[in-house]
Amino acid sequence: DHLFDNLEPKFKKINHKISSGETFDSILDGYSIEKKEIKEIKQKLSKKTNLNKLSTNQKIKLTIDQTNNLVKEFIYQISNTEKIYLTRKNEKHEFNQKILITKLEKKIVYGENKIIQSLYKSASDKSIPPSTIIEFAQIYGFQIDFQRDIRKRDKFQIMYEVFVDENQKIIETGDILFANLILSGENNRLYYFDKEGSVGHYDK
């Protein structure tokens, strides 16, 4: 039992999150993947994506057969909804390639809160995504001075789109459909219009 407990498993699974400054070659080289193998993987992936432009926090997953140190499975994240999946039966076979698409469901979410410390803090307390909070501030940028115009106990209201996966995890955010800053009791309502040529937020 002691012998078997200390044996390394045949397949080693690796989840790698890309950091700033890393290159595709340096990542795989760091896991002792042979140069011939790296070249083969790059040839497959380069048909669908530009490997010279890696994004920070992009994910790579691979399974290595430790008996021959060859990659058995390789998953490369292109976007939040699309991945390239490479598989190989054995060292004599080339990689098979599939494109995996994550289907997202659109939901409309409503949130409101009093502004005690800052708009960002009050919106974060209601689990509003950071990108949506930033957009909310931007659409009021020309008419509201967030340093001088907002007073303690002012309120905000927001209705916005999110796109969730099968586990109800927010993968992407969409448009803000309605926004309102209630400053000193006065409403500042904005509505989203998507008419071609005049897309944006307007008052009534």
CSV table of C-alpha atoms in Angstrom, one decimal, residues 42-145:
chain,number,residue,atom,x,y,z
A,42,LYS,CA,0.9,25.8,-32.1
A,43,GLN,CA,0.2,24.7,-35.7
A,44,LYS,CA,-3.2,23.5,-34.6
A,45,LEU,CA,-4.1,26.5,-32.5
A,46,SER,CA,-2.8,29.2,-34.9
A,47,LYS,CA,-5.6,28.4,-37.4
A,48,LYS,CA,-8.1,29.8,-34.9
A,49,THR,CA,-6.2,32.3,-32.7
A,50,ASN,CA,-3.2,34.6,-32.6
A,51,LEU,CA,-0.8,33.1,-30.1
A,52,ASN,CA,1.4,36.2,-30.2
A,53,LYS,CA,-1.3,38.1,-28.3
A,54,LEU,CA,-1.9,36.3,-25.0
A,55,SER,CA,-4.3,37.9,-22.6
A,56,THR,CA,-3.6,38.1,-18.8
A,57,ASN,CA,-5.8,35.6,-16.9
A,58,GLN,CA,-6.5,33.6,-20.1
A,59,LYS,CA,-6.6,29.9,-19.2
A,60,ILE,CA,-4.7,26.9,-20.5
A,61,LYS,CA,-5.5,23.3,-19.4
A,62,LEU,CA,-3.5,20.3,-20.4
A,63,THR,CA,-3.1,16.7,-19.5
A,64,ILE,CA,0.3,15.1,-19.8
A,65,ASP,CA,1.0,11.4,-20.1
A,66,GLN,CA,3.9,11.0,-17.8
A,67,THR,CA,5.0,7.7,-19.3
A,68,ASN,CA,6.2,9.5,-22.4
A,69,ASN,CA,5.8,13.2,-21.4
A,70,LEU,CA,3.4,13.9,-24.3
A,71,VAL,CA,0.3,16.0,-24.2
A,72,LYS,CA,-2.8,13.9,-24.3
A,73,GLU,CA,-5.4,16.7,-23.9
A,74,PHE,CA,-5.0,20.5,-24.4
A,75,ILE,CA,-7.7,23.2,-23.8
A,76,TYR,CA,-7.1,26.8,-24.9
A,77,GLN,CA,-9.5,29.5,-23.9
A,78,ILE,CA,-10.2,31.9,-26.8
A,79,SER,CA,-12.8,33.9,-25.0
A,80,ASN,CA,-15.4,33.6,-22.2
A,81,THR,CA,-17.6,31.5,-24.4
A,82,GLU,CA,-15.2,29.7,-26.7
A,83,LYS,CA,-12.4,27.1,-26.2
A,84,ILE,CA,-10.2,25.0,-28.5
A,85,TYR,CA,-10.0,21.4,-27.4
A,86,LEU,CA,-7.2,19.1,-28.7
A,87,THR,CA,-7.0,15.4,-28.0
A,88,ARG,CA,-4.7,12.6,-29.0
A,89,LYS,CA,-5.1,8.8,-28.5
A,90,ASN,CA,-1.3,8.1,-28.5
A,91,GLU,CA,2.0,9.5,-29.7
A,92,LYS,CA,1.5,8.1,-33.3
A,93,HIS,CA,-1.8,10.1,-33.8
A,94,GLU,CA,-2.1,13.8,-34.6
A,95,PHE,CA,-4.3,16.0,-32.5
A,96,ASN,CA,-8.0,16.0,-33.1
A,97,GLN,CA,-9.5,19.5,-32.7
A,98,LYS,CA,-12.9,20.6,-31.5
A,99,ILE,CA,-14.3,24.0,-30.7
A,100,LEU,CA,-16.3,24.1,-27.4
A,101,ILE,CA,-19.0,26.7,-27.2
A,102,THR,CA,-20.5,27.7,-23.9
A,103,LYS,CA,-24.1,28.7,-24.3
A,104,LEU,CA,-25.1,31.8,-22.3
A,105,GLU,CA,-28.5,32.8,-21.0
A,106,LYS,CA,-29.4,36.5,-20.9
A,107,LYS,CA,-30.9,37.8,-17.7
A,108,ILE,CA,-32.1,41.3,-16.7
A,109,VAL,CA,-31.1,42.3,-13.1
A,110,TYR,CA,-32.4,45.3,-11.1
A,111,GLY,CA,-30.4,46.8,-8.2
A,112,GLU,CA,-30.7,49.9,-6.0
A,113,ASN,CA,-29.0,51.2,-2.8
A,114,LYS,CA,-28.3,54.3,-0.8
A,115,ILE,CA,-24.9,55.9,-1.4
A,116,ILE,CA,-23.2,56.0,2.0
A,117,GLN,CA,-19.4,56.1,1.2
A,118,SER,CA,-19.2,56.0,-2.6
A,119,LEU,CA,-21.3,54.9,-5.6
A,120,TYR,CA,-18.8,52.1,-6.3
A,121,LYS,CA,-18.9,50.7,-2.7
A,122,SER,CA,-22.7,50.9,-2.6
A,123,ALA,CA,-23.1,49.2,-6.0
A,124,SER,CA,-20.5,46.5,-5.0
A,125,ASP,CA,-22.5,45.8,-1.9
A,126,LYS,CA,-25.4,44.8,-4.2
A,127,SER,CA,-23.1,42.5,-6.2
A,128,ILE,CA,-23.3,44.7,-9.3
A,129,PRO,CA,-20.3,43.7,-11.6
A,130,PRO,CA,-17.4,46.2,-11.6
A,131,SER,CA,-17.7,46.8,-15.4
A,132,THR,CA,-21.3,47.7,-15.0
A,133,ILE,CA,-20.6,50.2,-12.2
A,134,ILE,CA,-17.9,51.9,-14.3
A,135,GLU,CA,-20.3,52.2,-17.3
A,136,PHE,CA,-23.0,53.6,-14.9
A,137,ALA,CA,-20.6,56.3,-13.8
A,138,GLN,CA,-19.5,57.0,-17.4
A,139,ILE,CA,-23.1,57.6,-18.7
A,140,TYR,CA,-23.5,60.3,-16.1
A,141,GLY,CA,-20.0,61.7,-16.6
A,142,PHE,CA,-21.1,64.8,-18.5
A,143,GLN,CA,-23.8,65.9,-16.1
A,144,ILE,CA,-22.8,64.7,-12.6
A,145,ASP,CA,-19.7,65.5,-10.6
